[in-house]
Amino acid sequence: MGTDEDVELDRARARSHPLRLALLELLARGPLTATRAAGELGTNSGATSFHLRRLASFGLVEEVTGHAGREKPWRLAGAPEDALDERDDLRYAQWRERRHRYPERWRRQSTAGWTVHLTPEELDALAASVLDLVAPYFDRERDPAARPAGSAPVVLTTRMFPLAAPEELAP
């Protein structure tokens, strides 16, 4: 039996395969079948089935239970936000490893970190404001014709969470 460190290393390896990473991204939008995933990723359902089973063996995805029919949908296991955090951490680590190989103008990154004091209502309003800023670019994901020349996919990760211990917060 492996150590916790071995298990985490195996999970990281399972996530690092490009097709598996793409599957995790698709599943972050909601459950889907291997066939549908294959269609969206331009591969075959045998490959997506294999990689979904591999991701399941590491506890990252699971079959949706209670579904009738031959096709079986899959979903992210556990809390979807945990899988998204892991995905974004992995993407960032991969970019940092390869950063030196990017053209100079793509080596930049925009990072910021602030600690601010907010009420739950202000936190919701701030999250909505960030969404309003990014929303005009969403159509580019669905419609390649809407993408300007020279554009590339860029990850924008926003995490807003309380730093105070739960018992320090008013109910």
PDB file of C-alpha atoms in Angstrom, residues 23-143:
ATOM      1  CA  LEU A  23     -12.140  15.741 -19.729  1.00  0.00           C
ATOM      2  CA  LEU A  24     -11.964  17.338 -16.284  1.00  0.00           C
ATOM      3  CA  GLU A  25     -12.603  20.725 -17.881  1.00  0.00           C
ATOM      4  CA  LEU A  26     -15.634  19.402 -19.762  1.00  0.00           C
ATOM      5  CA  LEU A  27     -17.005  17.727 -16.643  1.00  0.00           C
ATOM      6  CA  ALA A  28     -16.655  20.986 -14.728  1.00  0.00           C
ATOM      7  CA  ARG A  29     -19.551  22.221 -16.900  1.00  0.00           C
ATOM      8  CA  GLY A  30     -21.699  19.229 -15.913  1.00  0.00           C
ATOM      9  CA  PRO A  31     -22.137  15.490 -16.471  1.00  0.00           C
ATOM     10  CA  LEU A  32     -21.590  14.004 -19.927  1.00  0.00           C
ATOM     11  CA  THR A  33     -21.130  10.660 -21.639  1.00  0.00           C
ATOM     12  CA  ALA A  34     -17.894   9.351 -23.128  1.00  0.00           C
ATOM     13  CA  THR A  35     -19.469   9.660 -26.580  1.00  0.00           C
ATOM     14  CA  ARG A  36     -20.407  13.294 -26.098  1.00  0.00           C
ATOM     15  CA  ALA A  37     -16.971  14.058 -24.643  1.00  0.00           C
ATOM     16  CA  ALA A  38     -15.339  12.398 -27.651  1.00  0.00           C
ATOM     17  CA  GLY A  39     -17.388  14.569 -29.995  1.00  0.00           C
ATOM     18  CA  GLU A  40     -16.452  17.758 -28.161  1.00  0.00           C
ATOM     19  CA  LEU A  41     -12.771  16.821 -27.977  1.00  0.00           C
ATOM     20  CA  GLY A  42     -12.436  15.437 -31.503  1.00  0.00           C
ATOM     21  CA  THR A  43     -11.387  11.970 -30.396  1.00  0.00           C
ATOM     22  CA  ASN A  44     -13.108   8.577 -30.190  1.00  0.00           C
ATOM     23  CA  SER A  45     -15.347   7.292 -27.432  1.00  0.00           C
ATOM     24  CA  GLY A  46     -12.992   4.371 -26.709  1.00  0.00           C
ATOM     25  CA  ALA A  47     -10.237   6.807 -25.757  1.00  0.00           C
ATOM     26  CA  THR A  48     -12.527   8.963 -23.646  1.00  0.00           C
ATOM     27  CA  SER A  49     -13.995   5.882 -21.926  1.00  0.00           C
ATOM     28  CA  PHE A  50     -10.520   4.615 -21.095  1.00  0.00           C
ATOM     29  CA  HIS A  51      -9.415   7.960 -19.646  1.00  0.00           C
ATOM     30  CA  LEU A  52     -12.658   8.460 -17.733  1.00  0.00           C
ATOM     31  CA  ARG A  53     -12.154   5.045 -16.102  1.00  0.00           C
ATOM     32  CA  ARG A  54      -8.561   6.026 -15.270  1.00  0.00           C
ATOM     33  CA  LEU A  55      -9.740   9.272 -13.684  1.00  0.00           C
ATOM     34  CA  ALA A  56     -12.355   7.284 -11.761  1.00  0.00           C
ATOM     35  CA  SER A  57      -9.686   4.901 -10.435  1.00  0.00           C
ATOM     36  CA  PHE A  58      -8.090   7.926  -8.742  1.00  0.00           C
ATOM     37  CA  GLY A  59     -11.400   9.178  -7.383  1.00  0.00           C
ATOM     38  CA  LEU A  60     -11.522  12.235  -9.637  1.00  0.00           C
ATOM     39  CA  VAL A  61     -14.689  11.336 -11.583  1.00  0.00           C
ATOM     40  CA  GLU A  62     -17.591   8.948 -11.092  1.00  0.00           C
ATOM     41  CA  GLU A  63     -20.442   7.476 -13.084  1.00  0.00           C
ATOM     42  CA  VAL A  64     -23.816   9.106 -12.550  1.00  0.00           C
ATOM     43  CA  THR A  65     -25.963   6.520 -10.790  1.00  0.00           C
ATOM     44  CA  GLY A  66     -29.597   5.822 -11.550  1.00  0.00           C
ATOM     45  CA  HIS A  67     -29.269   6.581 -15.246  1.00  0.00           C
ATOM     46  CA  ALA A  68     -31.204   4.289 -17.592  1.00  0.00           C
ATOM     47  CA  GLY A  69     -29.904   3.329 -20.990  1.00  0.00           C
ATOM     48  CA  ARG A  70     -26.707   2.148 -22.565  1.00  0.00           C
ATOM     49  CA  GLU A  71     -24.782   5.396 -22.358  1.00  0.00           C
ATOM     50  CA  LYS A  72     -23.558   6.248 -18.895  1.00  0.00           C
ATOM     51  CA  PRO A  73     -22.858   9.856 -17.978  1.00  0.00           C
ATOM     52  CA  TRP A  74     -19.858  10.787 -15.854  1.00  0.00           C
ATOM     53  CA  ARG A  75     -19.405  13.671 -13.424  1.00  0.00           C
ATOM     54  CA  LEU A  76     -16.693  15.136 -11.261  1.00  0.00           C
ATOM     55  CA  ALA A  77     -16.346  13.295  -7.964  1.00  0.00           C
ATOM     56  CA  GLY A  78     -16.534  15.271  -4.764  1.00  0.00           C
ATOM     57  CA  ALA A  79     -16.997  19.006  -4.788  1.00  0.00           C
ATOM     58  CA  PRO A  80     -16.638  20.457  -8.289  1.00  0.00           C
ATOM     59  CA  GLU A  81     -14.819  23.489  -6.902  1.00  0.00           C
ATOM     60  CA  ASP A  82     -12.108  21.210  -5.497  1.00  0.00           C
ATOM     61  CA  ALA A  83     -11.537  19.700  -8.934  1.00  0.00           C
ATOM     62  CA  LEU A  84     -11.455  23.173 -10.470  1.00  0.00           C
ATOM     63  CA  ASP A  85      -8.907  24.345  -7.892  1.00  0.00           C
ATOM     64  CA  GLU A  86      -6.730  21.316  -8.656  1.00  0.00           C
ATOM     65  CA  ARG A  87      -7.113  21.873 -12.398  1.00  0.00           C
ATOM     66  CA  ASP A  88      -6.150  25.539 -12.132  1.00  0.00           C
ATOM     67  CA  ASP A  89      -3.194  24.801  -9.841  1.00  0.00           C
ATOM     68  CA  LEU A  90      -1.950  22.196 -12.335  1.00  0.00           C
ATOM     69  CA  ARG A  91      -2.416  24.506 -15.320  1.00  0.00           C
ATOM     70  CA  TYR A  92      -0.496  27.267 -13.569  1.00  0.00           C
ATOM     71  CA  ALA A  93       2.355  24.914 -12.620  1.00  0.00           C
ATOM     72  CA  GLN A  94       2.567  23.655 -16.221  1.00  0.00           C
ATOM     73  CA  TRP A  95       2.656  27.210 -17.569  1.00  0.00           C
ATOM     74  CA  ARG A  96       5.408  28.219 -15.134  1.00  0.00           C
ATOM     75  CA  GLU A  97       7.480  25.173 -16.162  1.00  0.00           C
ATOM     76  CA  ARG A  98       7.199  26.105 -19.851  1.00  0.00           C
ATOM     77  CA  ARG A  99       7.150  29.887 -19.466  1.00  0.00           C
ATOM     78  CA  HIS A 100      10.658  30.340 -20.881  1.00  0.00           C
ATOM     79  CA  ARG A 101       9.555  28.680 -24.155  1.00  0.00           C
ATOM     80  CA  TYR A 102       6.721  31.133 -24.828  1.00  0.00           C
ATOM     81  CA  PRO A 103       7.229  34.153 -27.084  1.00  0.00           C
ATOM     82  CA  GLU A 104       8.285  37.138 -24.970  1.00  0.00           C
ATOM     83  CA  ARG A 105       4.914  38.883 -25.123  1.00  0.00           C
ATOM     84  CA  TRP A 106       3.156  35.741 -23.772  1.00  0.00           C
ATOM     85  CA  ARG A 107       5.532  35.307 -20.808  1.00  0.00           C
ATOM     86  CA  ARG A 108       3.770  37.972 -18.804  1.00  0.00           C
ATOM     87  CA  GLN A 109       1.288  37.085 -16.208  1.00  0.00           C
ATOM     88  CA  SER A 110      -1.044  39.174 -14.177  1.00  0.00           C
ATOM     89  CA  THR A 111      -1.142  38.188 -10.576  1.00  0.00           C
ATOM     90  CA  ALA A 112      -2.569  40.053  -7.669  1.00  0.00           C
ATOM     91  CA  GLY A 113      -3.422  39.208  -4.145  1.00  0.00           C
ATOM     92  CA  TRP A 114      -5.149  41.437  -1.674  1.00  0.00           C
ATOM     93  CA  THR A 115      -6.699  40.926   1.691  1.00  0.00           C
ATOM     94  CA  VAL A 116      -9.805  43.065   2.081  1.00  0.00           C
ATOM     95  CA  HIS A 117     -12.462  43.143   4.761  1.00  0.00           C
ATOM     96  CA  LEU A 118     -15.924  42.469   3.340  1.00  0.00           C
ATOM     97  CA  THR A 119     -19.375  41.487   4.474  1.00  0.00           C
ATOM     98  CA  PRO A 120     -20.938  38.413   2.817  1.00  0.00           C
ATOM     99  CA  GLU A 121     -23.089  40.779   0.752  1.00  0.00           C
ATOM    100  CA  GLU A 122     -20.054  42.765  -0.406  1.00  0.00           C
ATOM    101  CA  LEU A 123     -18.283  39.530  -1.293  1.00  0.00           C
ATOM    102  CA  ASP A 124     -21.246  38.525  -3.478  1.00  0.00           C
ATOM    103  CA  ALA A 125     -21.294  41.971  -5.120  1.00  0.00           C
ATOM    104  CA  LEU A 126     -17.555  41.838  -5.814  1.00  0.00           C
ATOM    105  CA  ALA A 127     -17.860  38.372  -7.365  1.00  0.00           C
ATOM    106  CA  ALA A 128     -20.718  39.638  -9.552  1.00  0.00           C
ATOM    107  CA  SER A 129     -18.600  42.620 -10.640  1.00  0.00           C
ATOM    108  CA  VAL A 130     -15.732  40.336 -11.683  1.00  0.00           C
ATOM    109  CA  LEU A 131     -18.193  38.228 -13.664  1.00  0.00           C
ATOM    110  CA  ASP A 132     -19.509  41.370 -15.362  1.00  0.00           C
ATOM    111  CA  LEU A 133     -15.946  42.266 -16.413  1.00  0.00           C
ATOM    112  CA  VAL A 134     -15.259  38.837 -17.923  1.00  0.00           C
ATOM    113  CA  ALA A 135     -18.678  38.067 -19.439  1.00  0.00           C
ATOM    114  CA  PRO A 136     -18.067  40.000 -22.706  1.00  0.00           C
ATOM    115  CA  TYR A 137     -15.352  37.447 -23.594  1.00  0.00           C
ATOM    116  CA  PHE A 138     -17.437  34.288 -23.022  1.00  0.00           C
ATOM    117  CA  ASP A 139     -18.719  34.107 -26.604  1.00  0.00           C
ATOM    118  CA  ARG A 140     -15.142  33.557 -27.805  1.00  0.00           C
ATOM    119  CA  GLU A 141     -15.052  30.148 -26.103  1.00  0.00           C
ATOM    120  CA  ARG A 142     -18.149  28.952 -27.955  1.00  0.00           C
ATOM    121  CA  ASP A 143     -17.573  30.780 -31.265  1.00  0.00           C
TER     122      ASP A 143
END
